[in-house]
GROMACS .gro file of C-alpha atoms in nm:
model
  298
    1MET     CA    1   6.778  11.987   2.227
    2ASN     CA    2   6.402  12.041   2.248
    3THR     CA    3   6.236  12.143   2.573
    4LYS     CA    4   6.072  11.808   2.645
    5ALA     CA    5   6.397  11.615   2.601
    6PHE     CA    6   6.576  11.869   2.821
    7LEU     CA    7   6.318  11.842   3.101
    8LEU     CA    8   6.303  11.461   3.096
    9ALA     CA    9   6.682  11.427   3.089
   10SER     CA   10   6.703  11.677   3.375
   11ILE     CA   11   6.461  11.466   3.583
   12SER     CA   12   6.680  11.160   3.524
   13VAL     CA   13   6.998  11.345   3.617
   14ILE     CA   14   6.845  11.482   3.938
   15ILE     CA   15   6.725  11.134   4.036
   16TRP     CA   16   7.058  10.971   3.945
   17GLY     CA   17   7.253  11.242   4.125
   18SER     CA   18   7.076  11.149   4.449
   19THR     CA   19   7.150  10.779   4.396
   20PHE     CA   20   7.509  10.789   4.516
   21ALA     CA   21   7.415  10.913   4.863
   22ALA     CA   22   7.132  10.659   4.882
   23ILE     CA   23   7.370  10.375   4.792
   24ARG     CA   24   7.613  10.487   5.062
   25ALA     CA   25   7.327  10.507   5.312
   26SER     CA   26   7.222  10.149   5.228
   27LEU     CA   27   7.580  10.023   5.259
   28HIS     CA   28   7.614  10.197   5.595
   29GLY     CA   29   7.274  10.057   5.694
   30GLY     CA   30   7.379   9.694   5.675
   31TYR     CA   31   7.347   9.599   5.308
   32SER     CA   32   7.643   9.445   5.129
   33ALA     CA   33   7.712   9.575   4.779
   34GLY     CA   34   7.597   9.253   4.609
   35HIS     CA   35   7.273   9.224   4.804
   36LEU     CA   36   7.193   9.591   4.752
   37VAL     CA   37   7.225   9.574   4.375
   38LEU     CA   38   7.010   9.258   4.369
   39VAL     CA   39   6.738   9.408   4.589
   40ARG     CA   40   6.714   9.732   4.394
   41TYR     CA   41   6.681   9.550   4.063
   42LEU     CA   42   6.430   9.299   4.197
   43ILE     CA   43   6.221   9.603   4.292
   44ALA     CA   44   6.270   9.767   3.952
   45SER     CA   45   6.194   9.441   3.769
   46GLY     CA   46   5.876   9.401   3.972
   47ILE     CA   47   5.762   9.751   3.876
   48PHE     CA   48   5.799   9.671   3.506
   49VAL     CA   49   5.619   9.337   3.549
   50LEU     CA   50   5.325   9.524   3.703
   51TYR     CA   51   5.331   9.770   3.415
   52ALA     CA   52   5.338   9.494   3.153
   53LEU     CA   53   5.045   9.313   3.319
   54TRP     CA   54   4.841   9.626   3.387
   55PRO     CA   55   4.493   9.611   3.224
   56GLY     CA   56   4.483   9.806   2.899
   57VAL     CA   57   4.862   9.819   2.854
   58LYS     CA   58   4.982   9.674   2.524
   59PHE     CA   59   5.327   9.542   2.602
   60ARG     CA   60   5.532   9.393   2.319
   61PHE     CA   61   5.823   9.156   2.365
   62PRO     CA   62   6.148   9.209   2.170
   63LYS     CA   63   6.194   9.073   1.821
   64LYS     CA   64   6.426   8.776   1.784
   65GLU     CA   65   6.670   8.970   1.568
   66ASP     CA   66   6.711   9.235   1.843
   67LEU     CA   67   6.731   9.001   2.140
   68LEU     CA   68   7.110   8.953   2.131
   69ARG     CA   69   7.178   9.328   2.103
   70ILE     CA   70   6.935   9.404   2.384
   71SER     CA   71   7.092   9.134   2.604
   72ILE     CA   72   7.446   9.263   2.548
   73LEU     CA   73   7.340   9.620   2.621
   74ALA     CA   74   7.153   9.507   2.934
   75PHE     CA   75   7.466   9.332   3.059
   76ILE     CA   76   7.683   9.639   2.989
   77GLY     CA   77   7.444   9.915   3.092
   78ILE     CA   78   7.272   9.747   3.385
   79SER     CA   79   7.484   9.458   3.518
   80ILE     CA   80   7.836   9.598   3.471
   81TYR     CA   81   7.738   9.957   3.542
   82HIS     CA   82   7.563   9.890   3.873
   83ILE     CA   83   7.815   9.637   3.999
   84GLY     CA   84   8.089   9.893   3.932
   85VAL     CA   85   7.907  10.180   4.103
   86THR     CA   86   7.780   9.983   4.403
   87PHE     CA   87   8.104   9.799   4.478
   88GLY     CA   88   8.302  10.113   4.401
   89GLU     CA   89   8.113  10.310   4.665
   90GLN     CA   90   8.245  10.077   4.930
   91THR     CA   91   8.572  10.271   4.913
   92VAL     CA   92   8.485  10.608   4.756
   93SER     CA   93   8.247  10.877   4.877
   94ALA     CA   94   7.912  10.951   4.714
   95GLY     CA   95   8.045  11.280   4.578
   96THR     CA   96   8.354  11.119   4.428
   97ALA     CA   97   8.143  10.847   4.264
   98GLY     CA   98   7.915  11.111   4.113
   99MET     CA   99   8.216  11.300   3.986
  100LEU     CA  100   8.363  10.995   3.813
  101ILE     CA  101   8.028  10.912   3.650
  102GLY     CA  102   8.019  11.274   3.539
  103SER     CA  103   8.297  11.202   3.290
  104ALA     CA  104   8.052  10.999   3.079
  105PRO     CA  105   7.952  11.283   2.837
  106VAL     CA  106   8.304  11.291   2.693
  107PHE     CA  107   8.295  10.917   2.619
  108ILE     CA  108   7.940  10.948   2.485
  109ALA     CA  109   8.032  11.231   2.247
  110ILE     CA  110   8.329  11.037   2.109
  111ILE     CA  111   8.137  10.710   2.065
  112ALA     CA  112   7.830  10.887   1.920
  113SER     CA  113   8.046  11.060   1.659
  114PHE     CA  114   8.146  10.717   1.523
  115VAL     CA  115   7.830  10.512   1.582
  116LEU     CA  116   7.548  10.764   1.532
  117LYS     CA  117   7.747  11.001   1.309
  118GLU     CA  118   7.663  11.293   1.537
  119ARG     CA  119   7.900  11.582   1.490
  120LEU     CA  120   7.970  11.845   1.755
  121GLY     CA  121   8.016  12.205   1.647
  122LEU     CA  122   8.298  12.418   1.785
  123PHE     CA  123   8.099  12.539   2.084
  124GLY     CA  124   7.981  12.184   2.149
  125TRP     CA  125   8.338  12.064   2.197
  126ILE     CA  126   8.426  12.379   2.393
  127GLY     CA  127   8.132  12.312   2.623
  128LEU     CA  128   8.236  11.950   2.676
  129GLY     CA  129   8.590  12.066   2.746
  130ILE     CA  130   8.466  12.319   3.004
  131GLY     CA  131   8.251  12.050   3.165
  132PHE     CA  132   8.541  11.807   3.181
  133ALA     CA  133   8.759  12.078   3.337
  134GLY     CA  134   8.492  12.120   3.604
  135ILE     CA  135   8.490  11.744   3.666
  136THR     CA  136   8.869  11.752   3.699
  137LEU     CA  137   8.849  12.023   3.966
  138ILE     CA  138   8.587  11.819   4.154
  139THR     CA  139   8.827  11.524   4.133
  140LEU     CA  140   9.111  11.726   4.283
  141GLY     CA  141   8.877  11.857   4.549
  142THR     CA  142   8.764  11.510   4.660
  143ALA     CA  143   9.077  11.300   4.613
  144GLY     CA  144   9.250  11.420   4.932
  145PRO     CA  145   9.607  11.542   4.978
  146SER     CA  146   9.767  11.222   4.848
  147LEU     CA  147   9.560  11.223   4.526
  148ASN     CA  148   9.544  10.844   4.543
  149ILE     CA  149   9.290  10.677   4.315
  150SER     CA  150   9.143  10.371   4.486
  151GLU     CA  151   9.024  10.046   4.334
  152GLY     CA  152   8.671  10.171   4.392
  153ALA     CA  153   8.740  10.475   4.175
  154PHE     CA  154   8.847  10.249   3.889
  155LEU     CA  155   8.525  10.049   3.929
  156VAL     CA  156   8.315  10.365   3.908
  157LEU     CA  157   8.512  10.489   3.606
  158MET     CA  158   8.443  10.150   3.442
  159SER     CA  159   8.075  10.221   3.504
  160ALA     CA  160   8.104  10.562   3.336
  161ILE     CA  161   8.241  10.398   3.020
  162ALA     CA  162   7.974  10.126   3.037
  163SER     CA  163   7.700  10.389   3.060
  164ALA     CA  164   7.843  10.571   2.756
  165VAL     CA  165   7.831  10.252   2.546
  166PHE     CA  166   7.483  10.174   2.676
  167PHE     CA  167   7.331  10.515   2.599
  168VAL     CA  168   7.478  10.545   2.249
  169PHE     CA  169   7.391  10.194   2.129
  170GLN     CA  170   7.049  10.213   2.293
  171LYS     CA  171   6.938  10.504   2.077
  172PRO     CA  172   6.882  10.315   1.747
  173LEU     CA  173   6.655  10.068   1.931
  174LEU     CA  174   6.431  10.355   2.043
  175SER     CA  175   6.311  10.394   1.686
  176ARG     CA  176   6.162  10.044   1.705
  177TYR     CA  177   6.053  10.012   2.068
  178ASN     CA  178   5.860  10.214   2.321
  179PRO     CA  179   6.102  10.361   2.580
  180ILE     CA  180   5.921  10.190   2.868
  181GLU     CA  181   5.927   9.853   2.689
  182LEU     CA  182   6.295   9.886   2.607
  183THR     CA  183   6.383   9.987   2.963
  184ALA     CA  184   6.187   9.687   3.092
  185TYR     CA  185   6.384   9.450   2.865
  186PHE     CA  186   6.713   9.596   2.986
  187THR     CA  187   6.603   9.576   3.349
  188TRP     CA  188   6.483   9.215   3.339
  189ILE     CA  189   6.784   9.083   3.149
  190GLY     CA  190   7.032   9.295   3.341
  191THR     CA  191   6.896   9.166   3.673
  192ILE     CA  192   6.974   8.801   3.595
  193PRO     CA  193   7.351   8.819   3.670
  194PHE     CA  194   7.274   8.978   4.008
  195PHE     CA  195   7.129   8.647   4.135
  196ILE     CA  196   7.487   8.537   4.199
  197PHE     CA  197   7.454   8.750   4.514
  198PHE     CA  198   7.133   8.578   4.631
  199PRO     CA  199   7.286   8.356   4.909
  200GLY     CA  200   7.239   8.520   5.249
  201LEU     CA  201   7.001   8.787   5.121
  202PHE     CA  202   6.714   8.724   5.365
  203GLN     CA  203   6.944   8.713   5.667
  204GLU     CA  204   7.098   9.044   5.568
  205ILE     CA  205   6.758   9.207   5.514
  206GLN     CA  206   6.660   9.107   5.868
  207HIS     CA  207   6.963   9.283   6.019
  208ALA     CA  208   6.969   9.598   5.805
  209THR     CA  209   6.856   9.931   5.951
  210MET     CA  210   6.538  10.116   5.855
  211GLU     CA  211   6.744  10.379   5.671
  212GLY     CA  212   6.918  10.099   5.482
  213HIS     CA  213   6.581   9.952   5.376
  214LEU     CA  214   6.429  10.285   5.275
  215SER     CA  215   6.739  10.376   5.075
  216ALA     CA  216   6.729  10.038   4.897
  217VAL     CA  217   6.363  10.089   4.807
  218PHE     CA  218   6.437  10.442   4.686
  219VAL     CA  219   6.718  10.332   4.451
  220GLY     CA  220   6.499  10.049   4.322
  221ILE     CA  221   6.199  10.267   4.236
  222PHE     CA  222   6.344  10.600   4.128
  223PRO     CA  223   6.694  10.564   3.975
  224ALA     CA  224   6.655  10.204   3.851
  225ALA     CA  225   6.303  10.234   3.709
  226ILE     CA  226   6.175  10.590   3.669
  227GLY     CA  227   6.511  10.750   3.592
  228TYR     CA  228   6.591  10.509   3.311
  229VAL     CA  229   6.246  10.552   3.153
  230THR     CA  230   6.261  10.933   3.149
  231TRP     CA  231   6.616  10.910   3.011
  232ALA     CA  232   6.510  10.670   2.734
  233VAL     CA  233   6.228  10.904   2.633
  234ALA     CA  234   6.472  11.198   2.627
  235LEU     CA  235   6.715  10.998   2.411
  236SER     CA  236   6.433  10.916   2.169
  237LEU     CA  237   6.364  11.289   2.128
  238GLY     CA  238   6.717  11.428   2.100
  239LYS     CA  239   7.073  11.349   1.999
  240ALA     CA  240   7.271  11.129   2.237
  241SER     CA  241   7.559  11.378   2.266
  242SER     CA  242   7.335  11.675   2.340
  243VAL     CA  243   7.111  11.496   2.589
  244SER     CA  244   7.407  11.335   2.766
  245SER     CA  245   7.581  11.669   2.822
  246LEU     CA  246   7.337  11.712   3.112
  247LEU     CA  247   7.521  11.431   3.291
  248TYR     CA  248   7.781  11.693   3.383
  249LEU     CA  249   7.525  11.813   3.638
  250GLU     CA  250   7.514  11.472   3.807
  251PRO     CA  251   7.825  11.518   4.026
  252VAL     CA  252   7.701  11.861   4.131
  253ILE     CA  253   7.375  11.708   4.254
  254ALA     CA  254   7.560  11.409   4.403
  255ILE     CA  255   7.789  11.632   4.609
  256PHE     CA  256   7.498  11.849   4.728
  257VAL     CA  257   7.280  11.553   4.830
  258ALA     CA  258   7.576  11.379   5.001
  259TRP     CA  259   7.640  11.701   5.194
  260VAL     CA  260   7.276  11.729   5.311
  261TRP     CA  261   7.212  11.357   5.370
  262LEU     CA  262   7.547  11.208   5.471
  263ARG     CA  263   7.724  11.522   5.594
  264GLU     CA  264   8.001  11.469   5.336
  265VAL     CA  265   8.124  11.828   5.320
  266PRO     CA  266   8.247  11.934   4.973
  267SER     CA  267   8.573  12.122   4.943
  268THR     CA  268   8.593  12.472   4.799
  269LEU     CA  269   8.762  12.331   4.489
  270SER     CA  270   8.472  12.088   4.438
  271VAL     CA  271   8.220  12.371   4.461
  272ILE     CA  272   8.416  12.573   4.202
  273GLY     CA  273   8.437  12.264   3.980
  274GLY     CA  274   8.063  12.215   4.008
  275GLY     CA  275   8.001  12.570   3.889
  276ILE     CA  276   8.233  12.518   3.591
  277ALA     CA  277   8.058  12.189   3.506
  278ILE     CA  278   7.723  12.371   3.498
  279LEU     CA  279   7.877  12.634   3.269
  280GLY     CA  280   7.986  12.355   3.033
  281VAL     CA  281   7.627  12.229   3.008
  282LEU     CA  282   7.502  12.581   2.935
  283VAL     CA  283   7.760  12.625   2.657
  284VAL     CA  284   7.674  12.291   2.493
  285ASN     CA  285   7.299  12.346   2.503
  286GLY     CA  286   7.305  12.720   2.444
  287PHE     CA  287   7.567  12.752   2.171
  288GLY     CA  288   7.677  12.403   2.067
  289LYS     CA  289   7.540  12.279   1.738
  290TYR     CA  290   7.507  11.916   1.642
  291LYS     CA  291   7.496  11.789   1.290
  292SER     CA  292   7.383  11.442   1.202
  293VAL     CA  293   7.523  11.309   0.878
  294MET     CA  294   7.289  11.013   0.907
  295LYS     CA  295   6.917  11.069   0.953
  296LYS     CA  296   6.868  10.722   1.084
  297ALA     CA  297   7.116  10.490   1.256
  298ALA     CA  298   7.111  10.126   1.161
   0.00000   0.00000   0.00000
């Protein structure tokens, strides 16, 4: 992975890692899950509208032959993903949600090997295995003594799979569209299903706390808009499997931010798991080799 792709992907992961605590803060601050996901994507959609209308910006609309693929990916990667994460965090902690999303690199590597014909070398698979072991330890450290997996955990895991599909199938489109344009398409189309949550929105906004409002604005501007753009640029510069290995760092950041912001104290096992997850990323990007048997995906 080249340096620029690494830095941009790292920015996205840091932003996304802080999202889980911000979502919990908004939910605690008076927002319902449905209204929160609508508000954050209305904000993100507005940002991209301003960009598209900004003087001097040449913004292209998608070609007819790509519109169906873009719409399906928007529904999977934006609508399904964010409904799963936001509703899931009603019953799971920010750290647990980050941990479950951290399983995405495994799904991405498997899907990318079939769709993009990306092949992991021995150290690549070893690194992913180490990272997944770290995620497992974080899971054990946050699940509690009963090790029960709640309905919310299943929703967040659904989001992890949705994000894997979204990132892999997004990559071929980046050869034909500017990353900002493509992210705008996904954002606008993916926001449409969220209007099912519109009833009662204004009343809820009036009764939410200041922390709830600020958290909602934060997740609308940074994770939903900026984070997706920097990630799309990183994907356009590197292989999906290599870039996405950095997602193993997301639960580490999520647990740290939740500790500082929400006072969700991580267990010793979670801290150890976080260290192992970081080691997995270092192995993938330091020793893992990727081979593409196709120079260009269809």
